[in-house]
């Protein structure tokens, strides 16, 4: 069963993971677009690798700030779900199954923003 800490950490790992995968790709595509635009105008373009890394770091920093605010205000947490199976014991009692899942917090807005970000 998940704990509150594992719910928070899984939210962080998924969001940071997607950002670290997609941000460099988007930055690289933007750099290639700039190179193509410069080539079509017969201009020389110098791409600084440090600037590309700083752009990825800036995007990741924005995400970390968002995740800190989300975790402080409305953290993801473990919730219980009860479901009746329809089977009965020998004593005539209905069997109820208890399962746990991670909830994104009390407001779904946090999850929508995270999905939109990624």
mmCIF file with all atom_site columns, N, CA and C in Angstrom, residues 27-95:
data_model
loop_
_atom_site.group_PDB
_atom_site.id
_atom_site.type_symbol
_atom_site.label_atom_id
_atom_site.label_alt_id
_atom_site.label_comp_id
_atom_site.label_asym_id
_atom_site.label_entity_id
_atom_site.label_seq_id
_atom_site.pdbx_PDB_ins_code
_atom_site.Cartn_x
_atom_site.Cartn_y
_atom_site.Cartn_z
_atom_site.occupancy
_atom_site.B_iso_or_equiv
_atom_site.pdbx_formal_charge
_atom_site.auth_seq_id
_atom_site.auth_comp_id
_atom_site.auth_asym_id
_atom_site.auth_atom_id
_atom_site.pdbx_PDB_model_num
ATOM 1   N N  . UNK A 1 27 ? 14.165  22.461  -26.385 1.00 0.00 ? 27 UNK A N  1
ATOM 2   C CA . UNK A 1 27 ? 15.251  23.438  -26.539 1.00 0.00 ? 27 UNK A CA 1
ATOM 3   C C  . UNK A 1 27 ? 16.068  23.124  -27.792 1.00 0.00 ? 27 UNK A C  1
ATOM 4   N N  . UNK A 1 28 ? 16.320  21.837  -28.023 1.00 0.00 ? 28 UNK A N  1
ATOM 5   C CA . UNK A 1 28 ? 17.095  21.447  -29.202 1.00 0.00 ? 28 UNK A CA 1
ATOM 6   C C  . UNK A 1 28 ? 16.333  21.746  -30.493 1.00 0.00 ? 28 UNK A C  1
ATOM 7   N N  . UNK A 1 29 ? 15.040  21.483  -30.523 1.00 0.00 ? 29 UNK A N  1
ATOM 8   C CA . UNK A 1 29 ? 14.238  21.788  -31.713 1.00 0.00 ? 29 UNK A CA 1
ATOM 9   C C  . UNK A 1 29 ? 14.219  23.299  -31.959 1.00 0.00 ? 29 UNK A C  1
ATOM 10  N N  . UNK A 1 30 ? 14.111  24.075  -30.891 1.00 0.00 ? 30 UNK A N  1
ATOM 11  C CA . UNK A 1 30 ? 14.144  25.533  -31.054 1.00 0.00 ? 30 UNK A CA 1
ATOM 12  C C  . UNK A 1 30 ? 15.498  25.990  -31.593 1.00 0.00 ? 30 UNK A C  1
ATOM 13  N N  . UNK A 1 31 ? 16.584  25.365  -31.132 1.00 0.00 ? 31 UNK A N  1
ATOM 14  C CA . UNK A 1 31 ? 17.910  25.725  -31.626 1.00 0.00 ? 31 UNK A CA 1
ATOM 15  C C  . UNK A 1 31 ? 18.062  25.370  -33.105 1.00 0.00 ? 31 UNK A C  1
ATOM 16  N N  . UNK A 1 32 ? 17.545  24.220  -33.501 1.00 0.00 ? 32 UNK A N  1
ATOM 17  C CA . UNK A 1 32 ? 17.599  23.827  -34.917 1.00 0.00 ? 32 UNK A CA 1
ATOM 18  C C  . UNK A 1 32 ? 16.769  24.791  -35.759 1.00 0.00 ? 32 UNK A C  1
ATOM 19  N N  . UNK A 1 33 ? 15.623  25.204  -35.252 1.00 0.00 ? 33 UNK A N  1
ATOM 20  C CA . UNK A 1 33 ? 14.810  26.188  -35.980 1.00 0.00 ? 33 UNK A CA 1
ATOM 21  C C  . UNK A 1 33 ? 15.553  27.502  -36.150 1.00 0.00 ? 33 UNK A C  1
ATOM 22  N N  . UNK A 1 34 ? 16.243  27.930  -35.102 1.00 0.00 ? 34 UNK A N  1
ATOM 23  C CA . UNK A 1 34 ? 17.039  29.168  -35.204 1.00 0.00 ? 34 UNK A CA 1
ATOM 24  C C  . UNK A 1 34 ? 18.155  28.996  -36.225 1.00 0.00 ? 34 UNK A C  1
ATOM 25  N N  . UNK A 1 35 ? 18.785  27.819  -36.229 1.00 0.00 ? 35 UNK A N  1
ATOM 26  C CA . UNK A 1 35 ? 19.854  27.569  -37.200 1.00 0.00 ? 35 UNK A CA 1
ATOM 27  C C  . UNK A 1 35 ? 19.317  27.593  -38.630 1.00 0.00 ? 35 UNK A C  1
ATOM 28  N N  . UNK A 1 36 ? 18.164  27.001  -38.844 1.00 0.00 ? 36 UNK A N  1
ATOM 29  C CA . UNK A 1 36 ? 17.577  26.976  -40.186 1.00 0.00 ? 36 UNK A CA 1
ATOM 30  C C  . UNK A 1 36 ? 17.174  28.379  -40.635 1.00 0.00 ? 36 UNK A C  1
ATOM 31  N N  . UNK A 1 37 ? 16.637  29.163  -39.706 1.00 0.00 ? 37 UNK A N  1
ATOM 32  C CA . UNK A 1 37 ? 16.265  30.538  -40.050 1.00 0.00 ? 37 UNK A CA 1
ATOM 33  C C  . UNK A 1 37 ? 17.507  31.361  -40.389 1.00 0.00 ? 37 UNK A C  1
ATOM 34  N N  . UNK A 1 38 ? 18.571  31.162  -39.625 1.00 0.00 ? 38 UNK A N  1
ATOM 35  C CA . UNK A 1 38 ? 19.810  31.891  -39.906 1.00 0.00 ? 38 UNK A CA 1
ATOM 36  C C  . UNK A 1 38 ? 20.419  31.441  -41.236 1.00 0.00 ? 38 UNK A C  1
ATOM 37  N N  . UNK A 1 39 ? 20.342  30.158  -41.526 1.00 0.00 ? 39 UNK A N  1
ATOM 38  C CA . UNK A 1 39 ? 20.905  29.653  -42.780 1.00 0.00 ? 39 UNK A CA 1
ATOM 39  C C  . UNK A 1 39 ? 20.133  30.177  -43.986 1.00 0.00 ? 39 UNK A C  1
ATOM 40  N N  . UNK A 1 40 ? 18.819  30.256  -43.852 1.00 0.00 ? 40 UNK A N  1
ATOM 41  C CA . UNK A 1 40 ? 18.032  30.759  -44.986 1.00 0.00 ? 40 UNK A CA 1
ATOM 42  C C  . UNK A 1 40 ? 18.276  32.245  -45.220 1.00 0.00 ? 40 UNK A C  1
ATOM 43  N N  . UNK A 1 41 ? 18.707  32.957  -44.186 1.00 0.00 ? 41 UNK A N  1
ATOM 44  C CA . UNK A 1 41 ? 19.021  34.378  -44.338 1.00 0.00 ? 41 UNK A CA 1
ATOM 45  C C  . UNK A 1 41 ? 20.512  34.588  -44.588 1.00 0.00 ? 41 UNK A C  1
ATOM 46  N N  . UNK A 1 42 ? 21.258  33.490  -44.768 1.00 0.00 ? 42 UNK A N  1
ATOM 47  C CA . UNK A 1 42 ? 22.701  33.533  -45.007 1.00 0.00 ? 42 UNK A CA 1
ATOM 48  C C  . UNK A 1 42 ? 23.438  34.263  -43.888 1.00 0.00 ? 42 UNK A C  1
ATOM 49  N N  . UNK A 1 43 ? 22.989  34.016  -42.665 1.00 0.00 ? 43 UNK A N  1
ATOM 50  C CA . UNK A 1 43 ? 23.653  34.592  -41.499 1.00 0.00 ? 43 UNK A CA 1
ATOM 51  C C  . UNK A 1 43 ? 24.358  33.483  -40.740 1.00 0.00 ? 43 UNK A C  1
ATOM 52  N N  . UNK A 1 44 ? 25.390  33.884  -40.034 1.00 0.00 ? 44 UNK A N  1
ATOM 53  C CA . UNK A 1 44 ? 26.114  32.928  -39.200 1.00 0.00 ? 44 UNK A CA 1
ATOM 54  C C  . UNK A 1 44 ? 25.475  32.944  -37.813 1.00 0.00 ? 44 UNK A C  1
ATOM 55  N N  . UNK A 1 45 ? 25.292  31.765  -37.242 1.00 0.00 ? 45 UNK A N  1
ATOM 56  C CA . UNK A 1 45 ? 24.684  31.642  -35.914 1.00 0.00 ? 45 UNK A CA 1
ATOM 57  C C  . UNK A 1 45 ? 25.607  30.831  -35.028 1.00 0.00 ? 45 UNK A C  1
ATOM 58  N N  . UNK A 1 46 ? 25.900  31.365  -33.870 1.00 0.00 ? 46 UNK A N  1
ATOM 59  C CA . UNK A 1 46 ? 26.728  30.653  -32.905 1.00 0.00 ? 46 UNK A CA 1
ATOM 60  C C  . UNK A 1 46 ? 25.833  30.235  -31.746 1.00 0.00 ? 46 UNK A C  1
ATOM 61  N N  . UNK A 1 47 ? 25.725  28.939  -31.537 1.00 0.00 ? 47 UNK A N  1
ATOM 62  C CA . UNK A 1 47 ? 24.946  28.415  -30.416 1.00 0.00 ? 47 UNK A CA 1
ATOM 63  C C  . UNK A 1 47 ? 25.889  28.095  -29.264 1.00 0.00 ? 47 UNK A C  1
ATOM 64  N N  . UNK A 1 48 ? 25.584  28.659  -28.134 1.00 0.00 ? 48 UNK A N  1
ATOM 65  C CA . UNK A 1 48 ? 26.392  28.427  -26.944 1.00 0.00 ? 48 UNK A CA 1
ATOM 66  C C  . UNK A 1 48 ? 25.744  27.299  -26.143 1.00 0.00 ? 48 UNK A C  1
ATOM 67  N N  . UNK A 1 49 ? 26.491  26.255  -25.903 1.00 0.00 ? 49 UNK A N  1
ATOM 68  C CA . UNK A 1 49 ? 25.964  25.097  -25.187 1.00 0.00 ? 49 UNK A CA 1
ATOM 69  C C  . UNK A 1 49 ? 25.536  25.472  -23.769 1.00 0.00 ? 49 UNK A C  1
ATOM 70  N N  . UNK A 1 50 ? 26.248  26.411  -23.177 1.00 0.00 ? 50 UNK A N  1
ATOM 71  C CA . UNK A 1 50 ? 25.908  26.847  -21.814 1.00 0.00 ? 50 UNK A CA 1
ATOM 72  C C  . UNK A 1 50 ? 24.517  27.476  -21.779 1.00 0.00 ? 50 UNK A C  1
ATOM 73  N N  . UNK A 1 51 ? 24.184  28.257  -22.802 1.00 0.00 ? 51 UNK A N  1
ATOM 74  C CA . UNK A 1 51 ? 22.852  28.869  -22.848 1.00 0.00 ? 51 UNK A CA 1
ATOM 75  C C  . UNK A 1 51 ? 21.762  27.816  -22.977 1.00 0.00 ? 51 UNK A C  1
ATOM 76  N N  . UNK A 1 52 ? 22.027  26.769  -23.744 1.00 0.00 ? 52 UNK A N  1
ATOM 77  C CA . UNK A 1 52 ? 21.050  25.691  -23.883 1.00 0.00 ? 52 UNK A CA 1
ATOM 78  C C  . UNK A 1 52 ? 20.849  24.976  -22.548 1.00 0.00 ? 52 UNK A C  1
ATOM 79  N N  . UNK A 1 53 ? 21.952  24.714  -21.849 1.00 0.00 ? 53 UNK A N  1
ATOM 80  C CA . UNK A 1 53 ? 21.853  24.076  -20.536 1.00 0.00 ? 53 UNK A CA 1
ATOM 81  C C  . UNK A 1 53 ? 21.136  24.970  -19.524 1.00 0.00 ? 53 UNK A C  1
ATOM 82  N N  . UNK A 1 54 ? 21.395  26.261  -19.600 1.00 0.00 ? 54 UNK A N  1
ATOM 83  C CA . UNK A 1 54 ? 20.716  27.188  -18.693 1.00 0.00 ? 54 UNK A CA 1
ATOM 84  C C  . UNK A 1 54 ? 19.218  27.241  -18.968 1.00 0.00 ? 54 UNK A C  1
ATOM 85  N N  . UNK A 1 55 ? 18.830  27.121  -20.208 1.00 0.00 ? 55 UNK A N  1
ATOM 86  C CA . UNK A 1 55 ? 17.407  27.110  -20.539 1.00 0.00 ? 55 UNK A CA 1
ATOM 87  C C  . UNK A 1 55 ? 16.729  25.881  -19.940 1.00 0.00 ? 55 UNK A C  1
ATOM 88  N N  . UNK A 1 56 ? 17.371  24.723  -20.048 1.00 0.00 ? 56 UNK A N  1
ATOM 89  C CA . UNK A 1 56 ? 16.818  23.505  -19.454 1.00 0.00 ? 56 UNK A CA 1
ATOM 90  C C  . UNK A 1 56 ? 16.771  23.637  -17.938 1.00 0.00 ? 56 UNK A C  1
ATOM 91  N N  . UNK A 1 57 ? 17.815  24.190  -17.345 1.00 0.00 ? 57 UNK A N  1
ATOM 92  C CA . UNK A 1 57 ? 17.845  24.378  -15.889 1.00 0.00 ? 57 UNK A CA 1
ATOM 93  C C  . UNK A 1 57 ? 16.758  25.345  -15.442 1.00 0.00 ? 57 UNK A C  1
ATOM 94  N N  . UNK A 1 58 ? 16.515  26.393  -16.219 1.00 0.00 ? 58 UNK A N  1
ATOM 95  C CA . UNK A 1 58 ? 15.456  27.347  -15.875 1.00 0.00 ? 58 UNK A CA 1
ATOM 96  C C  . UNK A 1 58 ? 14.077  26.727  -15.919 1.00 0.00 ? 58 UNK A C  1
ATOM 97  N N  . UNK A 1 59 ? 13.826  25.926  -16.933 1.00 0.00 ? 59 UNK A N  1
ATOM 98  C CA . UNK A 1 59 ? 12.532  25.246  -17.032 1.00 0.00 ? 59 UNK A CA 1
ATOM 99  C C  . UNK A 1 59 ? 12.358  24.273  -15.871 1.00 0.00 ? 59 UNK A C  1
ATOM 100 N N  . UNK A 1 60 ? 13.420  23.542  -15.553 1.00 0.00 ? 60 UNK A N  1
ATOM 101 C CA . UNK A 1 60 ? 13.359  22.592  -14.438 1.00 0.00 ? 60 UNK A CA 1
ATOM 102 C C  . UNK A 1 60 ? 13.164  23.327  -13.116 1.00 0.00 ? 60 UNK A C  1
ATOM 103 N N  . UNK A 1 61 ? 13.802  24.471  -12.954 1.00 0.00 ? 61 UNK A N  1
ATOM 104 C CA . UNK A 1 61 ? 13.633  25.260  -11.738 1.00 0.00 ? 61 UNK A CA 1
ATOM 105 C C  . UNK A 1 61 ? 12.193  25.728  -11.577 1.00 0.00 ? 61 UNK A C  1
ATOM 106 N N  . UNK A 1 62 ? 11.567  26.153  -12.671 1.00 0.00 ? 62 UNK A N  1
ATOM 107 C CA . UNK A 1 62 ? 10.158  26.545  -12.608 1.00 0.00 ? 62 UNK A CA 1
ATOM 108 C C  . UNK A 1 62 ? 9.283   25.382  -12.152 1.00 0.00 ? 62 UNK A C  1
ATOM 109 N N  . UNK A 1 63 ? 9.575   24.187  -12.663 1.00 0.00 ? 63 UNK A N  1
ATOM 110 C CA . UNK A 1 63 ? 8.810   23.018  -12.256 1.00 0.00 ? 63 UNK A CA 1
ATOM 111 C C  . UNK A 1 63 ? 9.025   22.707  -10.786 1.00 0.00 ? 63 UNK A C  1
ATOM 112 N N  . UNK A 1 64 ? 10.256  22.792  -10.314 1.00 0.00 ? 64 UNK A N  1
ATOM 113 C CA . UNK A 1 64 ? 10.536  22.505  -8.903  1.00 0.00 ? 64 UNK A CA 1
ATOM 114 C C  . UNK A 1 64 ? 9.814   23.503  -8.005  1.00 0.00 ? 64 UNK A C  1
ATOM 115 N N  . UNK A 1 65 ? 9.779   24.766  -8.388  1.00 0.00 ? 65 UNK A N  1
ATOM 116 C CA . UNK A 1 65 ? 9.040   25.774  -7.607  1.00 0.00 ? 65 UNK A CA 1
ATOM 117 C C  . UNK A 1 65 ? 7.561   25.407  -7.573  1.00 0.00 ? 65 UNK A C  1
ATOM 118 N N  . UNK A 1 66 ? 7.006   25.002  -8.710  1.00 0.00 ? 66 UNK A N  1
ATOM 119 C CA . UNK A 1 66 ? 5.604   24.583  -8.766  1.00 0.00 ? 66 UNK A CA 1
ATOM 120 C C  . UNK A 1 66 ? 5.358   23.386  -7.854  1.00 0.00 ? 66 UNK A C  1
ATOM 121 N N  . UNK A 1 67 ? 6.242   22.394  -7.902  1.00 0.00 ? 67 UNK A N  1
ATOM 122 C CA . UNK A 1 67 ? 6.064   21.205  -7.077  1.00 0.00 ? 67 UNK A CA 1
ATOM 123 C C  . UNK A 1 67 ? 6.191   21.513  -5.590  1.00 0.00 ? 67 UNK A C  1
ATOM 124 N N  . UNK A 1 68 ? 7.071   22.429  -5.229  1.00 0.00 ? 68 UNK A N  1
ATOM 125 C CA . UNK A 1 68 ? 7.202   22.829  -3.817  1.00 0.00 ? 68 UNK A CA 1
ATOM 126 C C  . UNK A 1 68 ? 5.912   23.489  -3.349  1.00 0.00 ? 68 UNK A C  1
ATOM 127 N N  . UNK A 1 69 ? 5.355   24.364  -4.165  1.00 0.00 ? 69 UNK A N  1
ATOM 128 C CA . UNK A 1 69 ? 4.096   25.030  -3.794  1.00 0.00 ? 69 UNK A CA 1
ATOM 129 C C  . UNK A 1 69 ? 2.976   24.006  -3.679  1.00 0.00 ? 69 UNK A C  1
ATOM 130 N N  . UNK A 1 70 ? 2.887   23.091  -4.643  1.00 0.00 ? 70 UNK A N  1
ATOM 131 C CA . UNK A 1 70 ? 1.856   22.049  -4.618  1.00 0.00 ? 70 UNK A CA 1
ATOM 132 C C  . UNK A 1 70 ? 1.990   21.183  -3.374  1.00 0.00 ? 70 UNK A C  1
ATOM 133 N N  . UNK A 1 71 ? 3.221   20.772  -3.073  1.00 0.00 ? 71 UNK A N  1
ATOM 134 C CA . UNK A 1 71 ? 3.446   19.912  -1.912  1.00 0.00 ? 71 UNK A CA 1
ATOM 135 C C  . UNK A 1 71 ? 3.159   20.644  -0.610  1.00 0.00 ? 71 UNK A C  1
ATOM 136 N N  . UNK A 1 72 ? 3.433   21.938  -0.560  1.00 0.00 ? 72 UNK A N  1
ATOM 137 C CA . UNK A 1 72 ? 3.190   22.704  0.669   1.00 0.00 ? 72 UNK A CA 1
ATOM 138 C C  . UNK A 1 72 ? 1.710   22.994  0.882   1.00 0.00 ? 72 UNK A C  1
ATOM 139 N N  . UNK A 1 73 ? 0.993   23.301  -0.185  1.00 0.00 ? 73 UNK A N  1
ATOM 140 C CA . UNK A 1 73 ? -0.405  23.726  -0.042  1.00 0.00 ? 73 UNK A CA 1
ATOM 141 C C  . UNK A 1 73 ? -1.372  22.542  -0.027  1.00 0.00 ? 73 UNK A C  1
ATOM 142 N N  . UNK A 1 74 ? -1.210  21.609  -0.958  1.00 0.00 ? 74 UNK A N  1
ATOM 143 C CA . UNK A 1 74 ? -2.175  20.514  -1.121  1.00 0.00 ? 74 UNK A CA 1
ATOM 144 C C  . UNK A 1 74 ? -1.436  19.256  -1.580  1.00 0.00 ? 74 UNK A C  1
ATOM 145 N N  . UNK A 1 75 ? -0.703  18.610  -0.682  1.00 0.00 ? 75 UNK A N  1
ATOM 146 C CA . UNK A 1 75 ? 0.164   17.508  -1.107  1.00 0.00 ? 75 UNK A CA 1
ATOM 147 C C  . UNK A 1 75 ? -0.622  16.275  -1.556  1.00 0.00 ? 75 UNK A C  1
ATOM 148 N N  . UNK A 1 76 ? -0.055  15.527  -2.496  1.00 0.00 ? 76 UNK A N  1
ATOM 149 C CA . UNK A 1 76 ? -0.648  14.242  -2.840  1.00 0.00 ? 76 UNK A CA 1
ATOM 150 C C  . UNK A 1 76 ? -0.631  13.333  -1.604  1.00 0.00 ? 76 UNK A C  1
ATOM 151 N N  . UNK A 1 77 ? -1.652  12.522  -1.464  1.00 0.00 ? 77 UNK A N  1
ATOM 152 C CA . UNK A 1 77 ? -1.730  11.672  -0.279  1.00 0.00 ? 77 UNK A CA 1
ATOM 153 C C  . UNK A 1 77 ? -2.430  10.353  -0.606  1.00 0.00 ? 77 UNK A C  1
ATOM 154 N N  . UNK A 1 78 ? -2.304  9.428   0.326   1.00 0.00 ? 78 UNK A N  1
ATOM 155 C CA . UNK A 1 78 ? -2.911  8.113   0.172   1.00 0.00 ? 78 UNK A CA 1
ATOM 156 C C  . UNK A 1 78 ? -4.387  8.191   0.542   1.00 0.00 ? 78 UNK A C  1
ATOM 157 N N  . UNK A 1 79 ? -5.205  7.545   -0.264  1.00 0.00 ? 79 UNK A N  1
ATOM 158 C CA . UNK A 1 79 ? -6.635  7.455   0.038   1.00 0.00 ? 79 UNK A CA 1
ATOM 159 C C  . UNK A 1 79 ? -7.070  6.011   -0.040  1.00 0.00 ? 79 UNK A C  1
ATOM 160 N N  . UNK A 1 80 ? -8.073  5.688   0.765   1.00 0.00 ? 80 UNK A N  1
ATOM 161 C CA . UNK A 1 80 ? -8.603  4.324   0.798   1.00 0.00 ? 80 UNK A CA 1
ATOM 162 C C  . UNK A 1 80 ? -9.858  4.234   -0.056  1.00 0.00 ? 80 UNK A C  1
ATOM 163 N N  . UNK A 1 81 ? -10.034 3.094   -0.676  1.00 0.00 ? 81 UNK A N  1
ATOM 164 C CA . UNK A 1 81 ? -11.236 2.835   -1.467  1.00 0.00 ? 81 UNK A CA 1
ATOM 165 C C  . UNK A 1 81 ? -11.802 1.483   -1.029  1.00 0.00 ? 81 UNK A C  1
ATOM 166 N N  . UNK A 1 82 ? -13.063 1.501   -0.671  1.00 0.00 ? 82 UNK A N  1
ATOM 167 C CA . UNK A 1 82 ? -13.738 0.282   -0.242  1.00 0.00 ? 82 UNK A CA 1
ATOM 168 C C  . UNK A 1 82 ? -14.670 -0.178  -1.355  1.00 0.00 ? 82 UNK A C  1
ATOM 169 N N  . UNK A 1 83 ? -14.637 -1.456  -1.661  1.00 0.00 ? 83 UNK A N  1
ATOM 170 C CA . UNK A 1 83 ? -15.551 -1.983  -2.677  1.00 0.00 ? 83 UNK A CA 1
ATOM 171 C C  . UNK A 1 83 ? -16.121 -3.321  -2.200  1.00 0.00 ? 83 UNK A C  1
ATOM 172 N N  . UNK A 1 84 ? -17.399 -3.461  -2.433  1.00 0.00 ? 84 UNK A N  1
ATOM 173 C CA . UNK A 1 84 ? -18.078 -4.700  -2.042  1.00 0.00 ? 84 UNK A CA 1
ATOM 174 C C  . UNK A 1 84 ? -17.910 -5.717  -3.162  1.00 0.00 ? 84 UNK A C  1
ATOM 175 N N  . UNK A 1 85 ? -17.550 -6.938  -2.786  1.00 0.00 ? 85 UNK A N  1
ATOM 176 C CA . UNK A 1 85 ? -17.261 -7.956  -3.795  1.00 0.00 ? 85 UNK A CA 1
ATOM 177 C C  . UNK A 1 85 ? -18.493 -8.712  -4.248  1.00 0.00 ? 85 UNK A C  1
ATOM 178 N N  . UNK A 1 86 ? -19.531 -8.720  -3.464  1.00 0.00 ? 86 UNK A N  1
ATOM 179 C CA . UNK A 1 86 ? -20.714 -9.487  -3.813  1.00 0.00 ? 86 UNK A CA 1
ATOM 180 C C  . UNK A 1 86 ? -20.670 -10.917 -3.277  1.00 0.00 ? 86 UNK A C  1
ATOM 181 N N  . UNK A 1 87 ? -19.567 -11.286 -2.670  1.00 0.00 ? 87 UNK A N  1
ATOM 182 C CA . UNK A 1 87 ? -19.484 -12.620 -2.057  1.00 0.00 ? 87 UNK A CA 1
ATOM 183 C C  . UNK A 1 87 ? -19.722 -12.495 -0.561  1.00 0.00 ? 87 UNK A C  1
ATOM 184 N N  . UNK A 1 88 ? -20.153 -13.588 0.016   1.00 0.00 ? 88 UNK A N  1
ATOM 185 C CA . UNK A 1 88 ? -20.449 -13.586 1.457   1.00 0.00 ? 88 UNK A CA 1
ATOM 186 C C  . UNK A 1 88 ? -19.631 -14.670 2.151   1.00 0.00 ? 88 UNK A C  1
ATOM 187 N N  . UNK A 1 89 ? -19.360 -14.430 3.420   1.00 0.00 ? 89 UNK A N  1
ATOM 188 C CA . UNK A 1 89 ? -18.680 -15.424 4.238   1.00 0.00 ? 89 UNK A CA 1
ATOM 189 C C  . UNK A 1 89 ? -19.687 -16.468 4.698   1.00 0.00 ? 89 UNK A C  1
ATOM 190 N N  . UNK A 1 90 ? -19.197 -17.483 5.404   1.00 0.00 ? 90 UNK A N  1
ATOM 191 C CA . UNK A 1 90 ? -20.101 -18.509 5.936   1.00 0.00 ? 90 UNK A CA 1
ATOM 192 C C  . UNK A 1 90 ? -21.068 -17.947 6.965   1.00 0.00 ? 90 UNK A C  1
ATOM 193 N N  . UNK A 1 91 ? -20.692 -16.818 7.544   1.00 0.00 ? 91 UNK A N  1
ATOM 194 C CA . UNK A 1 91 ? -21.538 -16.186 8.562   1.00 0.00 ? 91 UNK A CA 1
ATOM 195 C C  . UNK A 1 91 ? -22.576 -15.255 7.926   1.00 0.00 ? 91 UNK A C  1
ATOM 196 N N  . UNK A 1 92 ? -22.547 -15.125 6.595   1.00 0.00 ? 92 UNK A N  1
ATOM 197 C CA . UNK A 1 92 ? -23.514 -14.281 5.908   1.00 0.00 ? 92 UNK A CA 1
ATOM 198 C C  . UNK A 1 92 ? -23.072 -12.834 5.787   1.00 0.00 ? 92 UNK A C  1
ATOM 199 N N  . UNK A 1 93 ? -21.803 -12.540 6.082   1.00 0.00 ? 93 UNK A N  1
ATOM 200 C CA . UNK A 1 93 ? -21.297 -11.174 5.986   1.00 0.00 ? 93 UNK A CA 1
ATOM 201 C C  . UNK A 1 93 ? -20.728 -10.931 4.590   1.00 0.00 ? 93 UNK A C  1
ATOM 202 N N  . UNK A 1 94 ? -20.974 -9.762  4.070   1.00 0.00 ? 94 UNK A N  1
ATOM 203 C CA . UNK A 1 94 ? -20.468 -9.409  2.748   1.00 0.00 ? 94 UNK A CA 1
ATOM 204 C C  . UNK A 1 94 ? -18.986 -9.064  2.839   1.00 0.00 ? 94 UNK A C  1
ATOM 205 N N  . UNK A 1 95 ? -18.196 -9.567  1.883   1.00 0.00 ? 95 UNK A N  1
ATOM 206 C CA . UNK A 1 95 ? -16.761 -9.310  1.864   1.00 0.00 ? 95 UNK A CA 1
ATOM 207 C C  . UNK A 1 95 ? -16.517 -7.938  1.232   1.00 0.00 ? 95 UNK A C  1
#
